[in-house]
Amino acid sequence: MSATAANTFDIVILGGGSGGYACALRAAELGLSVALVEKGKLGGTCLHMGCIPTKALLHAAEVADTAREGQQFGVKTTFESVDMSGVNAYKDGVVGRLYKGLQGLVKSKSIEYVEGEGRLVAKNVIEVAGRRLTGKNIVLATGSYAKSLPGLDITGRIMTSEQALFLDFVPARVVVLGGGVIGVEFASVFKSFGSEVTIIEALPRLVAAEDEAISKQLERSFRKRKINFKTGVKFSGVTQTGDVVNVKLESGDTIEADLLLVAVGRGPVTTGLGYEEAGVTIDRGFVLTNEHLQTNVEGIYAVGDIVPGLQLAHRGFAQGIFVAEQIAGLNPPVIDEMGIPRVTYCDPEIASIGYTEAQAKDKFGEIETYDYNLGGNGKSQILQTQGFIKLVRQKDGPVVGVHMIGARMGEQVGEAQLIYNWEALPSDVAQLIHAHPTQNEALGEAHLALAGKPLHAHG
Ligand SMILES: Cc1cc2nc3c(=O)[nH]c(=O)nc-3n(C[C@H](O)[C@H](O)[C@H](O)COP(=O)(O)OP(=O)(O)OC[C@H]3O[C@@H](n4cnc5c(N)ncnc54)[C@H](O)[C@@H]3O)c2cc1C
């Protein structure tokens, strides 16, 4: 093979995270030649710094709580302590096995995996360490980084999730700056590990992207768990002396802690990579695309966290697959952003799909809602969890939103997304039989009630 042929591909993908590697795998399956460029570790944020390690921490946190709460179930257990070296070994083991599996998968598909930092140097060329990879199509998938605030340096005991994932101690007092998904997940872990936790959130409520009723329930549950939070309050600065941080708020309050976790969102990784020079339209750092994920430059696509919208791994997977299929000429259906399930894995878990009540009112005008309290659900009682499932439907129409909170509710999002994406009527779901006693049954019962034939539903 000539040097030119060896460096020419149907697709060259920049970034081997969820979006990039999913695109590579699907393209290879479809018989396209692919080069995948990654400067760090294949698997990206999700596998190494995001979804997987955080959920391992959350599981360890659940085990700690189970040890504490045995008495509730008549089982004599005592909670001794959290050994962070053991927790990290468990977490790293999970990540390591998945990483090995993913590396094997990419190898087995004859994808040209190129290690190194790449740059778009022409509209169809990515350059990596002097090697020029030419693509009939280019896919930008460079992901995101943990943001901070102006003047807030990430150093010492001031960390983002990236450093907090590798702590070798449990801090006695933690301030979490940001009450969004990442903030509440870490707050939940720290509390279960034994830290005193305070969340600072500038917006009026925690998890502000969720339905308001979900935020209220989470706040009730966090209060019960003695996780402190201050909403509608702005951070004004922090000082660090040795291992102690003093967090100042605009209200004039100061909170002393052993760690400040900055969880104020994630910004797109798009600077200095040649995107703008190639003519790609960038808006506040994000790469703009049409619904087919094509940028304004012909032959250049973008997927994952650099595209405005939900920053979720499964969105990245879906977009990567979409682009591969689009390039292969399969004409895949466009992705409905509202049809992407969202799960927040704090305790209690939050899972949702579709429109919140407020969004649905704006979009559809007349709507109906129903809240099914988990108090009426046998399995939730067995687990001793509280929460609800809230349904939002268009008046006399399909279900357009499902919002759930309670232990393990993330596992219910699969059926919820079928309901939303298949535009089911409450009566369609009501006739499907849900197994007893499961938490899934609560989803069935909520639809029975909304269809006008409630079973175990009060009020
Ligand atoms: C703490 C945390 C928890 C999360 N939990 C969840 C969760 O539970 N569920 C969920 O769905 N999502 C979760 N996410 C979000 C999820 O991780 C991201 O949405 C997902 O990783 C985005 O995929 P991506 O491919 O766009 O980018 P990334 O995964 O960030 O991958 C981009 C890749 O590109 C590489 N790269 C960048 N620039 C270059 C370059 N110039 N040359 C070569 N390579 C380059 C990077 O090294 C990286 O590997 C979490 C994120 C965080 C931070």
Short mmCIF file of C-alpha atoms and ligand atoms in Angstrom, two decimals:
data_model
loop_
_atom_site.label_atom_id
_atom_site.label_comp_id
_atom_site.label_asym_id
_atom_site.label_seq_id
_atom_site.Cartn_x
_atom_site.Cartn_y
_atom_site.Cartn_z
CA MET A 1 0.00 0.00 0.00
CA SER A 2 1.32 3.48 -0.84
CA ALA A 3 1.90 5.98 1.96
CA THR A 4 -1.00 8.07 0.64
CA ALA A 5 -3.39 5.12 0.61
CA ALA A 6 -2.30 4.15 4.14
CA ASN A 7 -3.21 7.64 5.33
CA THR A 8 -6.50 8.04 3.47
CA PHE A 9 -9.79 6.93 5.03
CA ASP A 10 -13.53 7.18 4.53
CA ILE A 11 -13.70 8.76 8.00
CA VAL A 12 -11.11 10.35 10.26
CA ILE A 13 -12.41 10.89 13.79
CA LEU A 14 -10.78 13.33 16.22
CA GLY A 15 -11.38 12.13 19.79
CA GLY A 16 -11.93 8.60 21.08
CA GLY A 17 -14.60 9.23 23.75
CA SER A 18 -18.21 8.02 23.68
CA GLY A 19 -19.10 9.90 20.50
CA GLY A 20 -15.89 9.24 18.60
CA TYR A 21 -15.43 5.55 19.34
CA ALA A 22 -19.12 4.74 18.76
CA CYS A 23 -18.80 6.37 15.34
CA ALA A 24 -15.64 4.37 14.62
CA LEU A 25 -17.18 1.04 15.64
CA ARG A 26 -20.37 1.55 13.60
CA ALA A 27 -18.47 2.83 10.57
CA ALA A 28 -16.15 -0.19 10.63
CA GLU A 29 -19.20 -2.50 10.92
CA LEU A 30 -20.57 -0.84 7.81
CA GLY A 31 -17.35 -1.56 5.91
CA LEU A 32 -15.96 1.99 5.93
CA SER A 33 -12.25 2.59 6.52
CA VAL A 34 -11.72 4.56 9.74
CA ALA A 35 -8.92 6.31 11.61
CA LEU A 36 -9.59 7.19 15.24
CA VAL A 37 -7.29 9.75 16.83
CA GLU A 38 -7.01 9.95 20.62
CA LYS A 39 -4.51 11.90 22.70
CA GLY A 40 -5.41 10.36 26.05
CA LYS A 41 -7.21 7.12 26.77
CA LEU A 42 -9.68 5.41 24.46
CA GLY A 43 -13.09 5.72 26.11
CA GLY A 44 -12.67 9.40 27.03
CA THR A 45 -14.38 11.18 29.88
CA CYS A 46 -17.20 8.70 30.38
CA LEU A 47 -15.02 5.67 30.94
CA HIS A 48 -12.09 7.26 32.75
CA MET A 49 -13.34 10.44 34.48
CA GLY A 50 -17.12 10.40 34.28
CA CYS A 51 -19.98 7.93 34.17
CA ILE A 52 -18.18 4.75 35.16
CA PRO A 53 -15.86 5.84 37.99
CA THR A 54 -18.52 8.10 39.55
CA LYS A 55 -21.10 5.34 39.50
CA ALA A 56 -18.58 2.99 41.12
CA LEU A 57 -18.16 5.60 43.88
CA LEU A 58 -21.93 5.88 44.20
CA HIS A 59 -22.22 2.12 44.53
CA ALA A 60 -19.55 2.09 47.25
CA ALA A 61 -21.56 4.89 48.91
CA GLU A 62 -24.69 2.72 48.78
CA VAL A 63 -22.79 -0.15 50.40
CA ALA A 64 -21.68 2.21 53.20
CA ASP A 65 -25.29 3.30 53.76
CA THR A 66 -26.51 -0.29 53.69
CA ALA A 67 -23.97 -1.12 56.42
CA ARG A 68 -25.22 1.85 58.47
CA GLU A 69 -28.89 1.07 57.99
CA GLY A 70 -28.98 -2.71 58.57
CA GLN A 71 -30.91 -2.20 61.79
CA GLN A 72 -33.87 -0.86 59.80
CA PHE A 73 -34.25 -4.31 58.31
CA GLY A 74 -33.55 -6.19 61.52
CA VAL A 75 -30.00 -6.99 60.48
CA LYS A 76 -27.26 -6.13 62.94
CA THR A 77 -24.58 -4.31 60.99
CA THR A 78 -22.15 -1.60 61.95
CA PHE A 79 -20.44 0.87 59.72
CA GLU A 80 -16.79 1.14 60.54
CA SER A 81 -15.11 3.38 57.97
CA VAL A 82 -14.43 3.97 54.30
CA ASP A 83 -11.00 2.86 53.11
CA MET A 84 -10.34 5.04 50.06
CA SER A 85 -7.55 2.80 48.81
CA GLY A 86 -10.04 -0.08 48.74
CA VAL A 87 -12.71 2.08 47.10
CA ASN A 88 -10.23 3.28 44.47
CA ALA A 89 -8.99 -0.24 43.78
CA TYR A 90 -12.59 -1.38 43.21
CA LYS A 91 -13.37 1.64 41.00
CA ASP A 92 -10.15 1.36 39.01
CA GLY A 93 -10.74 -2.36 38.57
CA VAL A 94 -14.13 -1.69 36.99
CA VAL A 95 -12.69 1.00 34.71
CA GLY A 96 -9.67 -1.15 33.84
CA ARG A 97 -11.73 -4.15 32.76
CA LEU A 98 -14.03 -2.02 30.59
CA TYR A 99 -11.01 -0.21 29.10
CA LYS A 100 -9.38 -3.49 28.15
CA GLY A 101 -12.61 -4.69 26.60
CA LEU A 102 -13.02 -1.50 24.59
CA GLN A 103 -9.42 -1.61 23.35
CA GLY A 104 -9.99 -5.19 22.20
CA LEU A 105 -13.19 -4.18 20.45
CA VAL A 106 -11.54 -1.37 18.50
CA LYS A 107 -8.61 -3.63 17.56
CA SER A 108 -10.91 -6.40 16.37
CA LYS A 109 -12.70 -4.05 13.94
CA SER A 110 -9.55 -3.09 12.05
CA ILE A 111 -9.91 0.55 12.97
CA GLU A 112 -6.69 2.54 12.53
CA TYR A 113 -6.16 3.76 16.08
CA VAL A 114 -3.76 6.69 16.15
CA GLU A 115 -2.36 7.83 19.48
CA GLY A 116 -1.51 11.49 19.82
CA GLU A 117 -2.89 15.00 19.78
CA GLY A 118 -4.59 15.79 16.50
CA ARG A 119 -5.43 19.05 14.79
CA LEU A 120 -7.65 19.89 11.87
CA VAL A 121 -5.16 21.38 9.39
CA ALA A 122 -7.37 21.41 6.30
CA LYS A 123 -11.05 20.71 5.82
CA ASN A 124 -10.29 17.03 5.16
CA VAL A 125 -7.02 16.50 7.02
CA ILE A 126 -6.18 15.77 10.65
CA GLU A 127 -2.52 16.00 11.52
CA VAL A 128 -1.06 13.95 14.37
CA ALA A 129 2.65 14.21 15.20
CA GLY A 130 3.52 15.04 11.62
CA ARG A 131 1.29 12.31 10.14
CA ARG A 132 -1.44 13.64 7.87
CA LEU A 133 -4.64 11.61 7.91
CA THR A 134 -6.95 12.48 5.04
CA GLY A 135 -10.65 11.73 5.40
CA LYS A 136 -13.42 11.83 2.83
CA ASN A 137 -15.28 12.78 5.99
CA ILE A 138 -14.05 14.25 9.26
CA VAL A 139 -15.83 13.77 12.59
CA LEU A 140 -14.99 16.16 15.42
CA ALA A 141 -15.48 14.49 18.81
CA THR A 142 -13.12 16.25 21.18
CA GLY A 143 -15.50 16.30 24.15
CA SER A 144 -15.52 18.56 27.17
CA TYR A 145 -13.57 19.71 30.22
CA ALA A 146 -14.57 20.68 33.77
CA LYS A 147 -15.19 24.43 33.87
CA SER A 148 -14.33 26.76 36.72
CA LEU A 149 -15.35 30.35 37.46
CA PRO A 150 -13.28 33.41 36.58
CA GLY A 151 -10.51 33.80 39.15
CA LEU A 152 -11.22 30.42 40.75
CA ASP A 153 -8.04 28.39 40.34
CA ILE A 154 -8.20 24.63 40.56
CA THR A 155 -5.36 23.87 42.92
CA GLY A 156 -4.73 22.03 46.19
CA ARG A 157 -8.02 21.48 48.03
CA ILE A 158 -9.98 23.26 45.32
CA MET A 159 -10.88 20.57 42.83
CA THR A 160 -13.16 19.57 40.00
CA SER A 161 -14.54 16.07 39.50
CA GLU A 162 -11.32 15.20 37.68
CA GLN A 163 -9.22 15.39 40.84
CA ALA A 164 -12.00 14.38 43.24
CA LEU A 165 -12.21 10.98 41.55
CA PHE A 166 -8.76 10.13 42.85
CA LEU A 167 -8.96 11.26 46.49
CA ASP A 168 -7.04 9.07 48.90
CA PHE A 169 -8.91 10.37 51.95
CA VAL A 170 -12.44 11.22 53.00
CA PRO A 171 -12.62 14.97 53.70
CA ALA A 172 -14.42 15.84 56.94
CA ARG A 173 -16.14 18.90 55.44
CA VAL A 174 -16.90 19.50 51.77
CA VAL A 175 -18.42 22.43 49.94
CA VAL A 176 -19.84 21.53 46.54
CA LEU A 177 -20.14 24.49 44.21
CA GLY A 178 -23.00 23.68 41.85
CA GLY A 179 -26.22 21.76 42.46
CA GLY A 180 -26.48 20.22 39.00
CA VAL A 181 -26.06 16.56 38.11
CA ILE A 182 -22.35 16.23 38.91
CA GLY A 183 -22.64 18.35 42.07
CA VAL A 184 -25.49 16.38 43.62
CA GLU A 185 -23.90 13.04 42.72
CA PHE A 186 -20.65 13.95 44.47
CA ALA A 187 -22.55 15.49 47.41
CA SER A 188 -24.38 12.19 47.79
CA VAL A 189 -21.14 10.16 47.71
CA PHE A 190 -19.34 12.41 50.19
CA LYS A 191 -22.27 12.31 52.62
CA SER A 192 -22.43 8.51 52.50
CA PHE A 193 -18.67 8.32 53.01
CA GLY A 194 -19.07 10.39 56.19
CA SER A 195 -18.32 13.99 55.14
CA GLU A 196 -20.34 16.99 56.22
CA VAL A 197 -21.56 18.43 52.92
CA THR A 198 -22.86 21.83 51.84
CA ILE A 199 -24.00 22.50 48.28
CA ILE A 200 -23.97 26.07 46.96
CA GLU A 201 -26.26 26.72 43.99
CA ALA A 202 -26.92 30.10 42.39
CA LEU A 203 -30.21 29.00 40.81
CA PRO A 204 -33.31 28.81 42.98
CA ARG A 205 -33.29 24.99 43.17
CA LEU A 206 -31.12 21.89 42.98
CA VAL A 207 -31.10 19.98 39.65
CA ALA A 208 -32.74 22.97 38.02
CA ALA A 209 -33.02 21.28 34.62
CA GLU A 210 -35.47 18.76 36.07
CA ASP A 211 -39.20 19.19 36.70
CA GLU A 212 -39.72 21.48 39.70
CA ALA A 213 -41.46 18.75 41.69
CA ILE A 214 -38.38 16.55 41.36
CA SER A 215 -36.14 19.33 42.72
CA LYS A 216 -38.49 19.76 45.71
CA GLN A 217 -38.43 16.04 46.49
CA LEU A 218 -34.65 15.87 46.15
CA GLU A 219 -34.29 18.81 48.49
CA ARG A 220 -36.61 17.09 51.02
CA SER A 221 -34.59 13.87 50.77
CA PHE A 222 -31.26 15.70 51.07
CA ARG A 223 -32.54 17.54 54.14
CA LYS A 224 -33.43 14.17 55.63
CA ARG A 225 -29.97 12.89 54.80
CA LYS A 226 -28.54 16.03 56.43
CA ILE A 227 -26.91 17.21 53.23
CA ASN A 228 -26.86 20.99 53.58
CA PHE A 229 -27.61 23.17 50.61
CA LYS A 230 -28.00 26.85 49.91
CA THR A 231 -29.90 27.74 46.75
CA GLY A 232 -30.26 31.16 45.14
CA VAL A 233 -26.88 32.05 46.60
CA LYS A 234 -23.81 33.15 44.69
CA PHE A 235 -20.23 32.20 45.35
CA SER A 236 -17.98 35.23 45.73
CA GLY A 237 -14.53 33.78 46.42
CA VAL A 238 -12.37 31.31 48.28
CA THR A 239 -9.13 31.39 50.21
CA GLN A 240 -6.98 28.39 50.89
CA THR A 241 -4.64 28.05 53.86
CA GLY A 242 -2.87 24.76 54.10
CA ASP A 243 -5.53 22.07 53.89
CA VAL A 244 -8.42 24.38 54.76
CA VAL A 245 -10.59 26.37 52.37
CA ASN A 246 -12.82 29.31 53.27
CA VAL A 247 -15.65 29.69 50.83
CA LYS A 248 -17.26 33.12 50.68
CA LEU A 249 -20.76 33.80 49.45
CA GLU A 250 -22.26 37.03 48.13
CA SER A 251 -24.66 36.90 51.08
CA GLY A 252 -21.63 37.58 53.30
CA ASP A 253 -21.58 34.02 54.73
CA THR A 254 -18.34 32.08 54.89
CA ILE A 255 -18.09 28.31 55.04
CA GLU A 256 -14.93 26.60 56.21
CA ALA A 257 -14.21 23.21 54.68
CA ASP A 258 -11.49 20.70 53.87
CA LEU A 259 -12.35 20.58 50.20
CA LEU A 260 -14.13 22.71 47.64
CA LEU A 261 -15.52 20.72 44.74
CA VAL A 262 -16.19 22.94 41.75
CA ALA A 263 -19.03 21.45 39.70
CA VAL A 264 -20.20 24.38 37.59
CA GLY A 265 -20.60 22.58 34.28
CA ARG A 266 -18.49 21.39 31.38
CA GLY A 267 -17.16 23.42 28.49
CA PRO A 268 -16.46 22.17 24.96
CA VAL A 269 -12.88 21.27 23.95
CA THR A 270 -12.64 23.18 20.67
CA THR A 271 -9.97 25.85 21.10
CA GLY A 272 -6.71 25.72 19.21
CA LEU A 273 -7.69 22.65 17.20
CA GLY A 274 -7.99 24.37 13.83
CA TYR A 275 -11.79 24.20 13.69
CA GLU A 276 -12.35 27.90 13.11
CA GLU A 277 -9.47 28.15 10.64
CA ALA A 278 -11.17 25.42 8.60
CA GLY A 279 -14.31 27.58 8.57
CA VAL A 280 -16.37 25.59 11.08
CA THR A 281 -18.94 27.79 12.85
CA ILE A 282 -18.36 27.91 16.59
CA ASP A 283 -20.77 29.49 19.06
CA ARG A 284 -19.52 30.11 22.61
CA GLY A 285 -17.03 27.31 22.07
CA PHE A 286 -19.59 24.78 20.82
CA VAL A 287 -19.60 23.41 17.27
CA LEU A 288 -22.88 24.16 15.56
CA THR A 289 -24.46 21.44 13.40
CA ASN A 290 -27.71 20.79 11.62
CA GLU A 291 -29.96 17.92 12.73
CA HIS A 292 -27.80 15.55 10.66
CA LEU A 293 -24.82 16.61 12.78
CA GLN A 294 -23.16 18.23 9.76
CA THR A 295 -21.27 21.41 10.41
CA ASN A 296 -21.44 24.28 7.93
CA VAL A 297 -18.31 22.85 6.22
CA GLU A 298 -19.13 20.04 3.82
CA GLY A 299 -17.74 16.71 4.96
CA ILE A 300 -17.15 17.80 8.56
CA TYR A 301 -19.44 16.40 11.26
CA ALA A 302 -19.47 16.87 15.03
CA VAL A 303 -20.73 14.60 17.82
CA GLY A 304 -20.91 14.47 21.62
CA ASP A 305 -20.31 17.16 24.21
CA ILE A 306 -18.98 19.71 21.70
CA VAL A 307 -22.44 19.89 20.11
CA PRO A 308 -24.89 22.07 22.09
CA GLY A 309 -27.41 20.00 24.03
CA LEU A 310 -27.40 17.32 26.71
CA GLN A 311 -23.88 16.29 27.69
CA LEU A 312 -24.49 12.59 28.11
CA ALA A 313 -22.52 9.55 27.02
CA HIS A 314 -25.49 7.75 25.45
CA ARG A 315 -26.26 10.87 23.39
CA GLY A 316 -22.65 10.71 22.18
CA PHE A 317 -23.02 7.02 21.31
CA ALA A 318 -26.25 7.69 19.41
CA GLN A 319 -24.77 10.65 17.54
CA GLY A 320 -21.64 8.67 16.65
CA ILE A 321 -23.72 5.82 15.26
CA PHE A 322 -25.95 8.30 13.45
CA VAL A 323 -23.03 9.97 11.68
CA ALA A 324 -21.48 6.63 10.62
CA GLU A 325 -24.82 5.54 9.17
CA GLN A 326 -25.37 8.89 7.51
CA ILE A 327 -21.96 8.70 5.82
CA ALA A 328 -22.67 5.10 4.78
CA GLY A 329 -25.82 6.37 3.06
CA LEU A 330 -28.32 4.61 5.36
CA ASN A 331 -30.28 7.82 5.93
CA PRO A 332 -30.94 7.21 9.66
CA PRO A 333 -33.82 9.00 11.42
CA VAL A 334 -32.72 12.20 13.14
CA ILE A 335 -32.25 12.08 16.90
CA ASP A 336 -34.98 13.67 19.04
CA GLU A 337 -33.06 15.41 21.82
CA MET A 338 -36.15 15.28 24.09
CA GLY A 339 -36.25 11.51 23.64
CA ILE A 340 -32.88 11.02 25.32
CA PRO A 341 -33.24 9.57 28.83
CA ARG A 342 -31.57 11.42 31.71
CA VAL A 343 -30.49 9.84 34.98
CA THR A 344 -28.91 11.45 38.03
CA TYR A 345 -27.44 8.77 40.26
CA CYS A 346 -27.50 10.47 43.65
CA ASP A 347 -29.50 8.92 46.48
CA PRO A 348 -32.42 9.12 45.80
CA GLU A 349 -32.00 8.59 42.06
CA ILE A 350 -33.66 10.80 39.50
CA ALA A 351 -34.69 9.63 36.04
CA SER A 352 -36.59 11.54 33.41
CA ILE A 353 -37.50 11.77 29.76
CA GLY A 354 -39.35 14.30 27.66
CA TYR A 355 -40.87 17.57 28.78
CA THR A 356 -41.17 18.93 32.33
CA GLU A 357 -44.60 20.20 33.30
CA ALA A 358 -43.56 23.81 32.60
CA GLN A 359 -42.00 22.96 29.22
CA ALA A 360 -45.04 20.90 28.21
CA LYS A 361 -47.39 23.79 29.07
CA ASP A 362 -45.34 26.09 26.86
CA LYS A 363 -45.17 23.64 24.01
CA PHE A 364 -48.59 21.96 24.05
CA GLY A 365 -50.86 24.34 25.92
CA GLU A 366 -53.34 22.06 27.63
CA ILE A 367 -51.77 19.22 29.54
CA GLU A 368 -52.58 16.82 32.35
CA THR A 369 -50.24 15.53 35.03
CA TYR A 370 -50.36 12.74 37.54
CA ASP A 371 -48.06 12.01 40.50
CA TYR A 372 -47.89 8.40 41.63
CA ASN A 373 -46.46 8.20 45.12
CA LEU A 374 -44.01 5.33 45.66
CA GLY A 375 -45.69 4.89 49.05
CA GLY A 376 -48.25 2.72 47.23
CA ASN A 377 -45.60 0.56 45.56
CA GLY A 378 -44.73 -2.68 47.37
CA LYS A 379 -41.11 -2.95 46.23
CA SER A 380 -40.37 0.68 47.11
CA GLN A 381 -41.77 0.05 50.59
CA ILE A 382 -39.56 -3.04 50.88
CA LEU A 383 -36.56 -0.88 49.94
CA GLN A 384 -37.80 1.81 52.35
CA THR A 385 -37.53 4.49 49.72
CA GLN A 386 -39.69 7.52 49.13
CA GLY A 387 -40.46 9.39 45.96
CA PHE A 388 -42.87 9.48 43.06
CA ILE A 389 -43.41 9.10 39.36
CA LYS A 390 -44.86 12.14 37.67
CA LEU A 391 -46.45 11.79 34.26
CA VAL A 392 -47.13 14.67 31.91
CA ARG A 393 -49.45 14.12 28.98
CA GLN A 394 -50.92 16.28 26.29
CA LYS A 395 -54.63 16.71 27.06
CA ASP A 396 -56.29 13.61 25.59
CA GLY A 397 -52.97 12.81 23.96
CA PRO A 398 -49.76 10.89 24.50
CA VAL A 399 -47.42 10.97 27.47
CA VAL A 400 -44.82 13.67 26.78
CA GLY A 401 -42.88 13.56 30.05
CA VAL A 402 -41.98 11.04 32.73
CA HIS A 403 -40.18 12.22 35.88
CA MET A 404 -39.15 9.79 38.59
CA ILE A 405 -37.36 10.02 41.92
CA GLY A 406 -36.59 7.33 44.48
CA ALA A 407 -34.01 4.61 45.12
CA ARG A 408 -33.05 2.73 41.92
CA MET A 409 -35.46 4.72 39.72
CA GLY A 410 -32.75 5.06 37.08
CA GLU A 411 -33.46 1.45 36.17
CA GLN A 412 -37.01 2.43 35.19
CA VAL A 413 -35.99 4.90 32.53
CA GLY A 414 -35.90 2.21 29.83
CA GLU A 415 -39.65 1.75 29.81
CA ALA A 416 -40.22 5.46 30.29
CA GLN A 417 -38.25 6.19 27.14
CA LEU A 418 -40.25 3.69 25.11
CA ILE A 419 -43.44 5.35 26.33
CA TYR A 420 -42.21 8.80 25.32
CA ASN A 421 -40.54 7.81 22.07
CA TRP A 422 -43.44 5.63 20.90
CA GLU A 423 -45.87 8.41 21.82
CA ALA A 424 -47.92 6.06 23.97
CA LEU A 425 -51.26 7.04 25.42
CA PRO A 426 -51.75 6.34 29.13
CA SER A 427 -54.36 3.75 28.10
CA ASP A 428 -51.78 1.97 25.88
CA VAL A 429 -49.45 1.53 28.85
CA ALA A 430 -52.29 0.77 31.28
CA GLN A 431 -53.14 -2.41 29.40
CA LEU A 432 -49.57 -3.73 29.67
CA ILE A 433 -49.01 -5.93 32.71
CA HIS A 434 -46.18 -4.95 35.04
CA ALA A 435 -44.62 -7.58 37.33
CA HIS A 436 -45.48 -7.52 41.03
CA PRO A 437 -43.72 -6.57 43.26
CA THR A 438 -41.30 -4.43 41.26
CA GLN A 439 -40.63 -0.73 41.20
CA ASN A 440 -41.45 -0.97 37.52
CA GLU A 441 -45.01 -1.66 38.59
CA ALA A 442 -45.16 1.94 39.83
CA LEU A 443 -44.79 3.08 36.25
CA GLY A 444 -47.68 0.82 35.23
CA GLU A 445 -49.81 2.06 38.12
CA ALA A 446 -49.14 5.70 37.28
CA HIS A 447 -50.48 5.05 33.78
CA LEU A 448 -53.45 3.10 35.12
CA ALA A 449 -54.31 6.14 37.24
CA LEU A 450 -53.83 8.60 34.39
CA ALA A 451 -56.01 6.38 32.20
CA GLY A 452 -58.75 6.76 34.82
CA LYS A 453 -58.50 3.34 36.48
CA PRO A 454 -56.18 3.65 39.48
CA LEU A 455 -55.35 0.55 41.50
CA HIS A 456 -52.97 1.16 44.43
CA ALA A 457 -53.23 4.92 44.24
CA HIS A 458 -54.37 7.27 46.99
CA GLY A 459 -55.95 10.64 46.41
C1 LIG B 1 -18.11 13.38 36.66
C2 LIG B 1 -18.91 13.04 35.42
C3 LIG B 1 -19.92 12.12 35.50
C4 LIG B 1 -20.65 11.80 34.36
N1 LIG B 1 -21.64 10.88 34.46
C5 LIG B 1 -22.36 10.56 33.37
C6 LIG B 1 -23.38 9.56 33.44
O1 LIG B 1 -23.60 8.96 34.49
N2 LIG B 1 -24.06 9.27 32.31
C7 LIG B 1 -23.83 9.91 31.13
O2 LIG B 1 -24.49 9.61 30.15
N3 LIG B 1 -22.87 10.86 31.05
C8 LIG B 1 -22.14 11.19 32.12
N4 LIG B 1 -21.14 12.12 32.01
C9 LIG B 1 -20.95 12.81 30.72
C10 LIG B 1 -20.16 11.97 29.73
O3 LIG B 1 -18.95 11.57 30.31
C11 LIG B 1 -19.94 12.77 28.46
O4 LIG B 1 -21.18 13.21 27.97
C12 LIG B 1 -19.27 11.94 27.38
O5 LIG B 1 -18.04 11.44 27.81
C13 LIG B 1 -19.09 12.81 26.12
O6 LIG B 1 -18.47 12.07 25.11
P1 LIG B 1 -17.59 12.79 24.00
O7 LIG B 1 -17.15 11.71 23.08
O8 LIG B 1 -18.29 13.95 23.47
O9 LIG B 1 -16.33 13.39 24.77
P2 LIG B 1 -15.24 12.77 25.73
O10 LIG B 1 -15.70 11.55 26.40
O11 LIG B 1 -14.78 13.90 26.57
O12 LIG B 1 -14.10 12.33 24.72
C14 LIG B 1 -13.36 13.21 23.97
C15 LIG B 1 -12.01 12.60 23.71
O13 LIG B 1 -11.31 13.40 22.78
C16 LIG B 1 -9.95 13.40 23.13
N5 LIG B 1 -9.34 14.59 22.54
C17 LIG B 1 -9.63 15.88 22.79
N6 LIG B 1 -8.88 16.68 22.02
C18 LIG B 1 -8.10 15.88 21.28
C19 LIG B 1 -7.10 16.12 20.30
N7 LIG B 1 -6.75 17.35 19.94
N8 LIG B 1 -6.49 15.06 19.73
C20 LIG B 1 -6.80 13.79 20.10
N9 LIG B 1 -7.75 13.52 21.01
C21 LIG B 1 -8.38 14.54 21.59
C22 LIG B 1 -9.96 13.42 24.64
O14 LIG B 1 -8.73 12.93 25.17
C23 LIG B 1 -11.14 12.50 24.96
O15 LIG B 1 -10.73 11.18 25.16
C24 LIG B 1 -20.36 12.44 33.13
C25 LIG B 1 -19.32 13.36 33.04
C26 LIG B 1 -18.59 13.65 34.18
C27 LIG B 1 -17.46 14.62 34.07
#
